[in-house]
Coordinates of C-alpha atoms in Angstrom, one line a residue:
M561 CA 91.3 97.6 132.9
E562 CA 88.9 98.1 130.0
D563 CA 90.1 97.8 126.4
Y564 CA 89.9 101.5 125.8
T565 CA 92.1 102.5 128.7
L566 CA 95.4 102.6 126.8
P567 CA 94.0 104.6 123.9
F568 CA 92.4 107.0 126.4
W569 CA 95.8 107.8 128.0
V570 CA 97.4 108.1 124.5
Y571 CA 94.7 110.6 123.5
L572 CA 95.2 112.4 126.8
L573 CA 98.9 112.8 126.1
V574 CA 98.2 114.1 122.6
V575 CA 95.7 116.6 123.9
T576 CA 98.2 117.8 126.6
V577 CA 100.9 118.3 124.0
L578 CA 98.6 120.1 121.6
V579 CA 97.2 122.4 124.3
G580 CA 100.6 123.1 125.7
G581 CA 102.1 123.9 122.3
A582 CA 99.2 126.2 121.4
L583 CA 99.5 128.1 124.7
K584 CA 103.2 128.4 124.2
K585 CA 102.6 130.0 120.8
V586 CA 100.0 132.3 122.1
L587 CA 102.2 133.5 125.0
A588 CA 105.0 134.1 122.5
S589 CA 102.9 136.2 120.2
H590 CA 102.4 140.0 120.3
L591 CA 98.6 139.8 120.4
L592 CA 98.2 139.5 124.1
A593 CA 96.6 142.2 126.2
P594 CA 99.0 144.6 127.9
P595 CA 98.2 143.4 131.5
L596 CA 99.1 139.9 130.7
L597 CA 102.3 141.0 129.0
L598 CA 103.1 143.1 132.0
G599 CA 102.4 140.3 134.4
A600 CA 104.5 137.9 132.5
S601 CA 107.5 140.2 132.4
V602 CA 107.2 140.9 136.1
L603 CA 106.9 137.2 137.1
G604 CA 109.6 136.1 134.7
G605 CA 108.6 132.4 134.4
A606 CA 104.9 133.1 134.3
P607 CA 104.3 131.9 130.7
L608 CA 105.8 128.5 131.5
L609 CA 103.9 128.4 134.8
L610 CA 100.6 129.3 133.0
M611 CA 101.1 126.6 130.5
V612 CA 101.8 124.0 133.1
L613 CA 98.7 125.1 135.1
L614 CA 96.5 124.9 132.1
V615 CA 97.7 121.4 131.2
L616 CA 97.1 120.3 134.8
L617 CA 93.6 121.8 134.6
V618 CA 92.8 119.9 131.4
L619 CA 94.0 116.7 133.1
M620 CA 92.0 117.3 136.2
V621 CA 88.8 118.0 134.2
L622 CA 89.2 114.9 132.0
L623 CA 90.0 112.6 135.0
Y624 CA 87.1 114.0 137.0
C625 CA 84.6 113.4 134.1
R626 CA 86.0 109.9 133.7
S627 CA 85.7 109.0 137.3
H628 CA 82.3 110.7 137.9
P629 CA 80.1 109.7 135.0
L630 CA 76.5 111.0 135.0
A631 CA 73.9 108.5 136.1
D632 CA 72.2 106.5 133.3
L633 CA 68.7 107.3 132.2
P634 CA 66.0 104.9 133.3
S635 CA 65.1 102.2 130.7
H636 CA 61.6 101.3 131.8
G637 CA 58.9 102.7 129.6
K638 CA 61.2 103.4 126.7
A639 CA 60.5 101.8 123.3
V640 CA 63.3 100.8 121.0
L641 CA 63.3 99.4 117.4
I642 CA 66.2 97.2 116.4
T643 CA 66.7 96.0 112.9
G644 CA 68.4 92.7 111.9
C645 CA 67.6 90.6 115.0
D646 CA 67.7 87.2 113.2
S647 CA 71.2 86.6 114.7
G648 CA 74.3 88.3 115.9
F649 CA 74.4 91.8 117.4
G650 CA 70.7 92.4 116.7
Q651 CA 69.4 89.3 118.4
A652 CA 71.7 89.7 121.5
T653 CA 70.8 93.4 121.8
A654 CA 67.1 92.7 121.7
R655 CA 67.5 90.1 124.4
R656 CA 69.6 92.4 126.6
L657 CA 67.3 95.5 126.2
D658 CA 64.3 93.3 127.0
S659 CA 65.9 92.2 130.2
L660 CA 66.4 95.9 131.1
G661 CA 62.8 96.7 130.8
F662 CA 62.7 98.3 127.3
Q663 CA 59.7 97.8 125.1
V664 CA 61.6 96.2 122.2
F665 CA 60.5 96.0 118.5
A666 CA 62.8 93.5 116.9
T667 CA 62.8 93.1 113.1
V668 CA 63.6 89.8 111.5
L669 CA 63.6 88.5 107.9
D670 CA 61.6 85.4 108.8
L671 CA 59.2 85.1 111.7
N672 CA 59.6 81.3 111.6
S673 CA 63.4 81.3 111.7
S674 CA 65.3 79.7 114.7
G675 CA 66.5 83.2 115.7
A676 CA 63.0 84.6 115.8
K677 CA 61.7 81.7 117.7
D678 CA 64.6 81.9 120.2
L679 CA 63.7 85.5 120.9
Q680 CA 60.1 84.7 121.4
R681 CA 61.0 82.0 123.9
S682 CA 63.6 83.9 125.9
C683 CA 62.1 87.4 126.0
S684 CA 59.2 88.9 127.8
S685 CA 55.8 89.9 126.4
L686 CA 57.1 93.4 125.9
L687 CA 59.1 92.2 122.9
T688 CA 57.3 92.4 119.5
L689 CA 58.7 90.7 116.4
L690 CA 58.3 92.4 113.1
R691 CA 59.0 90.8 109.7
V692 CA 61.0 93.5 107.8
D693 CA 63.3 93.4 104.9
I694 CA 64.7 96.9 105.2
T695 CA 65.3 97.1 101.4
Q696 CA 61.5 96.8 100.9
Q697 CA 59.7 100.1 101.6
S698 CA 56.4 98.3 101.9
H699 CA 57.8 96.2 104.8
V700 CA 59.2 99.3 106.5
Q701 CA 55.9 101.1 106.2
Q702 CA 54.0 98.2 107.6
A703 CA 56.4 98.1 110.6
L704 CA 55.9 101.8 111.2
T705 CA 52.1 101.4 111.2
K706 CA 52.4 98.5 113.7
V707 CA 54.7 100.4 116.0
Q708 CA 52.5 103.5 115.9
S709 CA 49.4 101.4 116.8
L710 CA 51.1 99.8 119.8
L711 CA 52.8 103.0 121.1
G712 CA 49.7 105.3 120.7
P713 CA 50.6 108.9 121.5
R714 CA 54.0 107.9 122.8
G715 CA 57.1 108.4 120.7
L716 CA 59.8 105.9 119.9
W717 CA 62.8 106.4 122.2
A718 CA 65.5 104.9 120.0
L719 CA 66.2 103.3 116.7
V720 CA 69.1 100.8 116.5
N721 CA 70.1 100.4 112.9
N722 CA 71.9 97.1 113.1
A723 CA 70.9 95.2 109.9
G724 CA 73.7 94.9 107.5
V725 CA 75.5 92.5 105.1
C726 CA 79.0 91.8 103.8
V727 CA 78.5 90.0 100.5
N728 CA 82.0 90.2 99.1
F729 CA 85.6 89.4 99.7
G730 CA 88.4 90.2 97.3
D731 CA 90.1 93.0 95.4
A732 CA 87.8 95.8 94.2
E733 CA 88.5 94.8 90.5
L734 CA 87.4 91.2 91.3
S735 CA 84.3 92.2 93.3
L736 CA 81.1 91.9 91.3
M737 CA 79.0 95.0 90.7
S738 CA 76.1 93.1 92.2
N739 CA 78.1 92.9 95.5
F740 CA 78.7 96.7 95.5
R741 CA 75.0 97.2 94.9
G742 CA 73.9 94.6 97.4
C743 CA 76.0 96.2 100.2
M744 CA 74.8 99.7 99.4
E745 CA 71.1 98.5 99.2
V746 CA 71.1 97.1 102.7
N747 CA 73.8 98.9 104.6
F748 CA 73.0 102.4 103.3
F749 CA 69.7 102.7 101.5
G750 CA 67.9 100.3 103.7
T751 CA 69.2 102.0 106.9
L752 CA 68.3 105.4 105.4
S753 CA 64.7 104.2 104.5
V754 CA 64.1 102.9 108.1
T755 CA 65.6 106.1 109.6
K756 CA 63.5 108.5 107.5
S757 CA 60.3 106.5 108.2
F758 CA 60.7 106.4 111.9
L759 CA 62.1 109.9 112.5
P760 CA 58.7 111.5 113.2
L761 CA 58.3 109.1 116.2
L762 CA 61.9 109.8 117.3
R763 CA 61.4 113.6 117.1
L764 CA 58.3 113.2 119.2
S765 CA 60.2 111.6 122.1
R766 CA 63.4 113.6 121.5
G767 CA 65.1 110.2 121.4
R768 CA 68.2 108.9 119.6
I769 CA 69.5 106.9 116.8
V770 CA 72.3 104.3 117.1
N771 CA 73.9 103.1 113.9
I772 CA 76.0 100.0 114.0
S773 CA 78.8 100.7 111.4
S774 CA 82.3 99.3 110.9
P775 CA 85.9 100.6 110.9
A776 CA 85.9 99.4 107.3
G777 CA 83.9 102.6 106.5
D778 CA 86.8 104.7 107.7
Q779 CA 89.9 102.6 107.1
P780 CA 91.0 101.0 103.7
F781 CA 90.8 97.4 104.7
P782 CA 92.2 95.2 102.0
C783 CA 89.6 93.2 100.0
L784 CA 86.6 94.9 101.6
A785 CA 85.9 97.7 99.1
A786 CA 82.2 97.0 98.5
Y787 CA 81.4 96.6 102.2
G788 CA 83.7 99.5 103.3
A789 CA 82.2 101.9 100.7
S790 CA 78.6 101.2 102.0
K791 CA 79.7 101.8 105.6
A792 CA 81.6 104.9 104.6
A793 CA 78.3 106.3 103.1
L794 CA 76.5 105.3 106.3
N795 CA 79.2 107.0 108.5
L796 CA 78.8 110.3 106.6
L797 CA 75.0 110.1 106.7
T798 CA 75.2 109.5 110.5
S799 CA 77.5 112.5 111.0
T800 CA 75.1 114.7 108.9
L801 CA 72.1 113.5 110.8
R802 CA 73.8 114.3 114.1
H803 CA 74.0 118.0 113.1
E804 CA 70.6 118.2 111.4
L805 CA 68.7 116.6 114.2
E806 CA 70.4 118.4 117.1
P807 CA 67.7 121.2 117.1
W808 CA 65.0 118.5 117.4
G809 CA 66.7 117.0 120.5
V810 CA 67.4 113.8 118.7
Q811 CA 70.9 112.5 119.3
V812 CA 72.8 110.3 116.8
C813 CA 75.6 107.9 117.6
T814 CA 77.8 105.4 115.7
V815 CA 79.1 102.2 117.2
L816 CA 82.2 100.8 115.6
P817 CA 82.8 97.1 116.6
S818 CA 86.1 95.2 116.2
S819 CA 86.1 91.7 114.8
F820 CA 83.3 89.5 116.2
R821 CA 81.8 86.2 115.0
T822 CA 78.3 87.1 113.7
G823 CA 76.0 86.1 110.9
Q824 CA 77.6 83.9 108.2
S825 CA 81.2 84.6 109.2
S826 CA 81.7 81.2 110.9
N827 CA 79.8 79.3 108.2
S828 CA 82.4 77.4 106.1
E829 CA 79.8 76.6 103.4
Y830 CA 79.0 80.3 103.0
W831 CA 82.7 81.1 102.1
E832 CA 82.9 78.2 99.7
Q833 CA 79.7 79.3 97.9
Q834 CA 80.9 82.9 97.6
H835 CA 84.2 81.6 96.3
Q836 CA 82.6 79.4 93.7
R837 CA 80.2 82.1 92.6
L838 CA 83.1 84.5 92.1
L839 CA 85.1 82.1 90.0
Q840 CA 82.1 81.4 87.8
D841 CA 81.2 85.0 87.3
L842 CA 84.6 86.5 86.7
P843 CA 85.6 87.3 83.1
P844 CA 88.1 84.6 81.9
A845 CA 90.8 87.3 81.1
L846 CA 90.5 88.8 84.5
L847 CA 90.7 85.5 86.2
Q848 CA 93.8 84.7 84.1
D849 CA 95.5 87.9 85.2
Y850 CA 94.9 87.3 88.9
G851 CA 95.0 83.5 89.0
E852 CA 92.6 81.1 90.6
D853 CA 95.2 80.4 93.4
Y854 CA 95.2 84.2 94.2
V855 CA 91.4 84.2 94.6
T856 CA 91.5 81.0 96.6
E857 CA 94.1 82.4 99.0
T858 CA 91.9 85.4 99.7
K859 CA 89.0 83.1 100.5
D860 CA 91.1 81.0 102.8
L861 CA 92.4 84.2 104.6
F862 CA 88.9 85.4 105.2
K863 CA 87.8 82.1 106.6
S864 CA 90.9 82.0 108.9
H865 CA 90.2 85.6 110.0
A866 CA 86.6 84.8 110.7
S867 CA 87.5 81.7 112.7
R868 CA 89.6 83.8 115.0
A869 CA 86.9 86.4 115.6
D870 CA 85.6 86.9 119.1
P871 CA 82.3 84.9 119.7
D872 CA 81.6 87.0 122.9
L873 CA 79.4 89.8 121.7
R874 CA 79.0 91.5 125.1
P875 CA 81.4 94.4 124.5
V876 CA 79.2 95.5 121.6
I877 CA 75.9 94.9 123.3
E878 CA 77.0 96.9 126.4
T879 CA 78.3 99.7 124.2
I880 CA 74.9 99.9 122.6
V881 CA 73.2 100.0 126.0
R882 CA 75.5 102.9 127.0
A883 CA 74.7 104.8 123.8
L884 CA 71.0 104.4 124.6
L885 CA 71.0 105.4 128.2
A886 CA 73.8 107.9 128.5
P887 CA 72.5 111.4 129.3
R888 CA 75.0 112.8 126.9
P889 CA 76.0 110.0 124.4
R890 CA 79.2 110.3 122.5
P891 CA 79.1 110.7 118.7
R892 CA 81.2 107.6 118.3
Y893 CA 81.8 104.5 120.4
F894 CA 84.6 102.0 119.9
A895 CA 83.4 98.4 120.9
G896 CA 86.0 95.7 121.3
P897 CA 89.8 95.5 121.7
G898 CA 92.2 97.4 119.4
I899 CA 89.7 99.8 117.8
G900 CA 90.9 102.9 119.6
L901 CA 94.5 102.1 118.9
M902 CA 93.8 101.5 115.2
Y903 CA 92.1 104.9 114.9
F904 CA 94.9 106.6 116.8
I905 CA 97.4 105.1 114.3
S906 CA 95.4 106.1 111.3
S907 CA 94.9 109.6 112.7
Y908 CA 98.4 110.5 113.9
L909 CA 100.9 108.3 112.0
P910 CA 101.9 108.5 108.3
D911 CA 99.7 106.8 105.8
N912 CA 102.2 104.2 104.8
L913 CA 102.6 103.0 108.4
S914 CA 98.8 103.0 108.9
S915 CA 98.4 100.9 105.7
R916 CA 101.0 98.4 106.9
F917 CA 99.3 98.1 110.2
L918 CA 96.0 97.3 108.5
Q919 CA 97.7 94.6 106.4
K920 CA 99.2 93.1 109.5
V921 CA 95.9 92.9 111.4
F922 CA 93.7 91.8 108.6
V923 CA 94.2 89.5 105.6
K924 CA 97.9 89.0 105.0
K925 CA 98.2 88.3 101.3
T926 CA 101.3 86.3 100.3
L927 CA 100.6 85.6 96.6
L928 CA 101.0 88.2 93.9
P929 CA 98.5 88.2 91.0
R930 CA 99.6 85.8 88.3
A931 CA 100.3 88.5 85.7
L932 CA 102.7 90.2 88.1
R933 CA 104.5 86.9 88.7
K934 CA 105.0 86.5 85.0
E935 CA 106.4 89.9 84.6
S936 CA 108.9 89.3 87.4
G937 CA 109.9 85.9 86.0
I938 CA 109.7 84.1 89.3
H939 CA 107.0 82.4 91.4
L940 CA 106.3 85.1 93.9
R941 CA 105.2 85.1 97.4
I942 CA 105.2 88.6 98.7
N943 CA 107.1 87.8 101.8
N944 CA 109.5 85.3 100.1
N945 CA 108.8 82.9 102.9
N946 CA 108.2 79.9 100.7
N947 CA 109.6 76.6 102.0
N948 CA 109.0 74.7 98.8
N949 CA 112.0 72.5 97.6
E950 CA 113.8 73.2 94.4
E951 CA 111.8 70.7 92.4
E952 CA 108.5 72.4 93.4
K953 CA 109.9 75.8 92.4
K954 CA 111.0 74.5 89.0
G955 CA 107.5 73.0 88.5
E956 CA 105.8 76.3 89.3
E957 CA 108.1 78.2 87.0
E958 CA 107.3 75.8 84.2
K959 CA 103.6 76.4 84.7
L960 CA 104.0 80.1 84.4
K961 CA 105.8 79.9 81.0

C-alpha cells in the first residue's frame, strides 16, 4: 500500500466520528422540523438509524472517489516553468516532465554547471534552460521575455516554484540574521517575484501553480527557525493565492515533502563550512553561554539526519506530476512516508505530545547549553544516558568550575 494509506483511514475515522457526533447533537436539539420530529418519535430508533446511514453514506462516497479517480489531463502541448533545476527535486522534475511530453522551461543558476549539462544531454529538444537567480528581478524579467517569445500567443500551463535554500542549523538565538534574510530572500521573496511575473501567462491558460514547501513551515522543528519561518511565509502566501486566483481559473497547490537527500544535504564539507562560519561569527559571550560542544553536537546531528535521508526522489516527483495533471488538484499534497501521520498528530494531539514527536523524529539534542549546566552544577546530558566513567565525569565538572 502507498505511504498515505494509514493516514487516510485515520482521517476517515475522525471524519466519521465528527459527522456522527454532529448529527447526534442536531437530532437531540429542538430546532428540527416537525415532520422529522414526528417521524423520529414514530420510528423510535430512527435518530440512531439516520446517524448510521449518514456515516455509511460518507464512507461510500469517500471510498468511491478514492477507487474511481478522474482521468489525468493530457500533458502534450502544455508548457511548464520549473525553478531551481541545478539539482534535486527541480532537476528530477524537469527530466520527468520532459519524458511526459511537456514543454519544459528549467531555470538554473549556471548554464555550464554539471546539472545543467546533464539536463541538456538527457532531455529532448522541447526543454529550454534559462539562467535565473530568482532573487534578481532582472533575471526573472529576462526569463519572462524569453518564455513569451517561445510560447507566442499560448499561455504557460504551470509554474513549479521549487528553488529554495536552507542556510542555517541551530537555535534561533544562534542563527545569524544573514541566515534569516537569506532564507526569506530566496524561499519567499524570490518565489513571490517569479509568481507575480509569470501570473499573466498563467491566467491566460487558466493553469496552475505548484509550490514546493516544507513541513518546517507548519511545524516547529528544532533548530530550523530561519528556514521554517521562510516556508511559513510561503505557505500563507500560497493559501492566499489559492483564494485570490480561483476566479481566474488558476489553481494553486502546495507539495510538502518528507526528508529527502537533495542539494548540499549530503555534502560533509558544506556542514563543516557552515559550522566554522557560525563559530567565527557568534558573539563570544553567546558562544560561552551555549558552549562550542553544544554547537558542534547540533552540526553532527544535522549531518547524521541528512545521511539517513531518502535518496529516491520519485515520491516527490510523482506527486508534482499529479498536482500538474489532476483535473481537480488538492490544495496540499504530502510526499513521502510519515508526513500525513505527523500532520495528524500535530492537528489532533496535545501540543506537548506533538512537540515530543518532532524531537524524536528530528535532531535529538542530548547536551544542555553550557550556562544551564553550570546552574545545575552537573555535566548534563538531557537523557542522562552518559556512559563516561567516574574520572571523565570529574574532569568535566572541573572544566565547568
